[in-house]
């Protein structure tokens, strides 16, 4: 069984910063791509950033230059450093991971963590 546990969400003022973490645990053979998505009230879930096992990254245009995704493969953890936060960044943030549990690879999701940007 594989679990993803997120942490680091909260309330922050516009212009502030937060760092989200997502730790993967369980019967893991390997982890391929990992990523962060977000869903604001009344909107569909959208991609924020992804990172491959080799460290290649991809970002939504709306967060480029402000957010940084990284991972610690030894800890099976992915991070999202969010700087210069804006009210429109308010959403529930979900992490995911493409985990190989022999003999197949499956995408797993975390439970989500709330990020609220407000003065």
PDB file of C-alpha atoms in Angstrom:
ATOM      1  CA  UNK A   1       0.000   0.000   0.000  1.00  0.00           C
ATOM      2  CA  UNK A   2       1.277   3.478  -0.905  1.00  0.00           C
ATOM      3  CA  UNK A   3       0.494   6.696   0.944  1.00  0.00           C
ATOM      4  CA  UNK A   4       1.228  10.326   0.112  1.00  0.00           C
ATOM      5  CA  UNK A   5       1.128  12.734   3.028  1.00  0.00           C
ATOM      6  CA  UNK A   6       1.237  16.476   2.383  1.00  0.00           C
ATOM      7  CA  UNK A   7       2.151  19.214   4.813  1.00  0.00           C
ATOM      8  CA  UNK A   8       2.989  22.911   4.864  1.00  0.00           C
ATOM      9  CA  UNK A   9      -0.247  24.566   3.798  1.00  0.00           C
ATOM     10  CA  UNK A  10      -1.808  27.476   5.641  1.00  0.00           C
ATOM     11  CA  UNK A  11      -2.769  31.130   5.574  1.00  0.00           C
ATOM     12  CA  UNK A  12      -0.286  33.657   4.203  1.00  0.00           C
ATOM     13  CA  UNK A  13      -0.441  37.296   3.179  1.00  0.00           C
ATOM     14  CA  UNK A  14      -0.004  38.354  -0.456  1.00  0.00           C
ATOM     15  CA  UNK A  15       3.681  38.476  -1.314  1.00  0.00           C
ATOM     16  CA  UNK A  16       4.498  35.838   1.278  1.00  0.00           C
ATOM     17  CA  UNK A  17       5.979  32.369   0.949  1.00  0.00           C
ATOM     18  CA  UNK A  18       5.072  28.810   1.836  1.00  0.00           C
ATOM     19  CA  UNK A  19       6.811  25.478   1.356  1.00  0.00           C
ATOM     20  CA  UNK A  20       4.741  22.370   0.753  1.00  0.00           C
ATOM     21  CA  UNK A  21       6.084  18.864   1.326  1.00  0.00           C
ATOM     22  CA  UNK A  22       4.749  15.503   0.209  1.00  0.00           C
ATOM     23  CA  UNK A  23       6.242  12.281   1.556  1.00  0.00           C
ATOM     24  CA  UNK A  24       5.606   8.956  -0.161  1.00  0.00           C
ATOM     25  CA  UNK A  25       5.628   5.789   1.935  1.00  0.00           C
ATOM     26  CA  UNK A  26       4.754   2.143   1.506  1.00  0.00           C
ATOM     27  CA  UNK A  27       5.859  -0.783  -0.630  1.00  0.00           C
ATOM     28  CA  UNK A  28       7.759   1.300  -3.175  1.00  0.00           C
ATOM     29  CA  UNK A  29      10.081  -0.148  -5.784  1.00  0.00           C
ATOM     30  CA  UNK A  30      10.740   3.191  -7.471  1.00  0.00           C
ATOM     31  CA  UNK A  31       9.142   6.590  -8.063  1.00  0.00           C
ATOM     32  CA  UNK A  32       9.066   8.160 -11.496  1.00  0.00           C
ATOM     33  CA  UNK A  33       7.498  11.574 -12.028  1.00  0.00           C
ATOM     34  CA  UNK A  34       6.103  13.564  -9.111  1.00  0.00           C
ATOM     35  CA  UNK A  35       3.986  16.659  -9.234  1.00  0.00           C
ATOM     36  CA  UNK A  36       1.719  19.234  -7.683  1.00  0.00           C
ATOM     37  CA  UNK A  37      -1.781  20.178  -8.800  1.00  0.00           C
ATOM     38  CA  UNK A  38      -4.264  22.603  -7.302  1.00  0.00           C
ATOM     39  CA  UNK A  39      -8.007  23.095  -7.270  1.00  0.00           C
ATOM     40  CA  UNK A  40      -9.703  26.370  -6.424  1.00  0.00           C
ATOM     41  CA  UNK A  41     -13.391  26.538  -5.430  1.00  0.00           C
ATOM     42  CA  UNK A  42     -15.611  26.104  -8.470  1.00  0.00           C
ATOM     43  CA  UNK A  43     -12.691  25.333 -10.758  1.00  0.00           C
ATOM     44  CA  UNK A  44     -11.137  22.208 -12.200  1.00  0.00           C
ATOM     45  CA  UNK A  45      -7.935  20.726 -10.857  1.00  0.00           C
ATOM     46  CA  UNK A  46      -4.951  22.188 -12.711  1.00  0.00           C
ATOM     47  CA  UNK A  47      -1.291  21.365 -13.080  1.00  0.00           C
ATOM     48  CA  UNK A  48       1.122  23.469 -11.033  1.00  0.00           C
ATOM     49  CA  UNK A  49       4.480  21.747 -11.545  1.00  0.00           C
ATOM     50  CA  UNK A  50       6.045  18.370 -12.251  1.00  0.00           C
ATOM     51  CA  UNK A  51       9.498  16.878 -11.794  1.00  0.00           C
ATOM     52  CA  UNK A  52      10.941  13.711 -13.303  1.00  0.00           C
ATOM     53  CA  UNK A  53      13.127  11.208 -11.481  1.00  0.00           C
ATOM     54  CA  UNK A  54      16.099  12.846 -13.204  1.00  0.00           C
ATOM     55  CA  UNK A  55      15.163  16.317 -12.020  1.00  0.00           C
ATOM     56  CA  UNK A  56      13.631  17.832 -15.164  1.00  0.00           C
ATOM     57  CA  UNK A  57      10.872  20.273 -14.262  1.00  0.00           C
ATOM     58  CA  UNK A  58       7.777  21.718 -15.868  1.00  0.00           C
ATOM     59  CA  UNK A  59       5.631  24.610 -14.605  1.00  0.00           C
ATOM     60  CA  UNK A  60       2.291  26.181 -15.337  1.00  0.00           C
ATOM     61  CA  UNK A  61       2.740  29.631 -16.875  1.00  0.00           C
ATOM     62  CA  UNK A  62       0.902  31.198 -13.945  1.00  0.00           C
ATOM     63  CA  UNK A  63       3.566  30.107 -11.442  1.00  0.00           C
ATOM     64  CA  UNK A  64       6.789  30.318 -13.486  1.00  0.00           C
ATOM     65  CA  UNK A  65       9.400  32.406 -11.720  1.00  0.00           C
ATOM     66  CA  UNK A  66       7.549  32.236  -8.395  1.00  0.00           C
ATOM     67  CA  UNK A  67       7.271  28.510  -7.566  1.00  0.00           C
ATOM     68  CA  UNK A  68      10.044  25.909  -7.469  1.00  0.00           C
ATOM     69  CA  UNK A  69       9.493  22.150  -7.406  1.00  0.00           C
ATOM     70  CA  UNK A  70      12.218  19.866  -6.066  1.00  0.00           C
ATOM     71  CA  UNK A  71      12.566  16.340  -4.751  1.00  0.00           C
ATOM     72  CA  UNK A  72      14.705  14.326  -2.373  1.00  0.00           C
ATOM     73  CA  UNK A  73      14.858  10.813  -3.813  1.00  0.00           C
ATOM     74  CA  UNK A  74      16.462   9.411  -0.659  1.00  0.00           C
ATOM     75  CA  UNK A  75      13.454  10.581   1.349  1.00  0.00           C
ATOM     76  CA  UNK A  76      10.820   9.863  -1.355  1.00  0.00           C
ATOM     77  CA  UNK A  77       9.666  13.439  -0.878  1.00  0.00           C
ATOM     78  CA  UNK A  78       8.659  16.222  -3.266  1.00  0.00           C
ATOM     79  CA  UNK A  79       8.589  19.892  -2.316  1.00  0.00           C
ATOM     80  CA  UNK A  80       6.941  23.016  -3.681  1.00  0.00           C
ATOM     81  CA  UNK A  81       8.517  26.329  -2.669  1.00  0.00           C
ATOM     82  CA  UNK A  82       5.986  29.085  -3.314  1.00  0.00           C
ATOM     83  CA  UNK A  83       7.157  32.691  -3.280  1.00  0.00           C
ATOM     84  CA  UNK A  84       5.439  35.983  -4.124  1.00  0.00           C
ATOM     85  CA  UNK A  85       2.084  34.394  -3.436  1.00  0.00           C
ATOM     86  CA  UNK A  86      -1.039  36.003  -4.863  1.00  0.00           C
ATOM     87  CA  UNK A  87      -4.703  35.699  -3.826  1.00  0.00           C
ATOM     88  CA  UNK A  88      -5.337  33.733  -7.014  1.00  0.00           C
ATOM     89  CA  UNK A  89      -2.965  31.042  -5.739  1.00  0.00           C
ATOM     90  CA  UNK A  90      -5.576  30.170  -3.107  1.00  0.00           C
ATOM     91  CA  UNK A  91      -6.560  26.536  -3.608  1.00  0.00           C
ATOM     92  CA  UNK A  92      -6.265  23.019  -2.262  1.00  0.00           C
ATOM     93  CA  UNK A  93      -2.887  21.698  -3.391  1.00  0.00           C
ATOM     94  CA  UNK A  94      -2.505  17.995  -4.195  1.00  0.00           C
ATOM     95  CA  UNK A  95       0.694  16.081  -4.785  1.00  0.00           C
ATOM     96  CA  UNK A  96       0.974  12.991  -6.939  1.00  0.00           C
ATOM     97  CA  UNK A  97       3.596  10.390  -7.684  1.00  0.00           C
ATOM     98  CA  UNK A  98       3.959   7.680 -10.338  1.00  0.00           C
ATOM     99  CA  UNK A  99       5.006   4.806  -8.122  1.00  0.00           C
ATOM    100  CA  UNK A 100       6.228   1.428  -9.252  1.00  0.00           C
ATOM    101  CA  UNK A 101       4.880  -1.271  -6.975  1.00  0.00           C
ATOM    102  CA  UNK A 102       5.997  -4.462  -8.683  1.00  0.00           C
ATOM    103  CA  UNK A 103       4.834  -5.434 -11.217  1.00  0.00           C
ATOM    104  CA  UNK A 104       3.157  -2.170 -12.318  1.00  0.00           C
ATOM    105  CA  UNK A 105       3.332   1.619 -12.054  1.00  0.00           C
ATOM    106  CA  UNK A 106       0.374   3.568 -10.767  1.00  0.00           C
ATOM    107  CA  UNK A 107      -0.328   7.226 -10.051  1.00  0.00           C
ATOM    108  CA  UNK A 108      -1.109   7.952  -6.433  1.00  0.00           C
ATOM    109  CA  UNK A 109      -2.511  11.159  -4.943  1.00  0.00           C
ATOM    110  CA  UNK A 110      -2.250  12.892  -1.605  1.00  0.00           C
ATOM    111  CA  UNK A 111      -5.252  14.099   0.364  1.00  0.00           C
ATOM    112  CA  UNK A 112      -4.630  17.777  -0.350  1.00  0.00           C
ATOM    113  CA  UNK A 113      -3.517  20.733   1.740  1.00  0.00           C
ATOM    114  CA  UNK A 114      -5.229  24.122   1.829  1.00  0.00           C
ATOM    115  CA  UNK A 115      -3.293  27.229   0.823  1.00  0.00           C
ATOM    116  CA  UNK A 116      -5.029  30.557   1.431  1.00  0.00           C
ATOM    117  CA  UNK A 117      -3.479  33.841   0.331  1.00  0.00           C
ATOM    118  CA  UNK A 118      -5.274  36.745   1.924  1.00  0.00           C
ATOM    119  CA  UNK A 119      -4.612  39.946   3.835  1.00  0.00           C
TER     120      UNK A 119
END
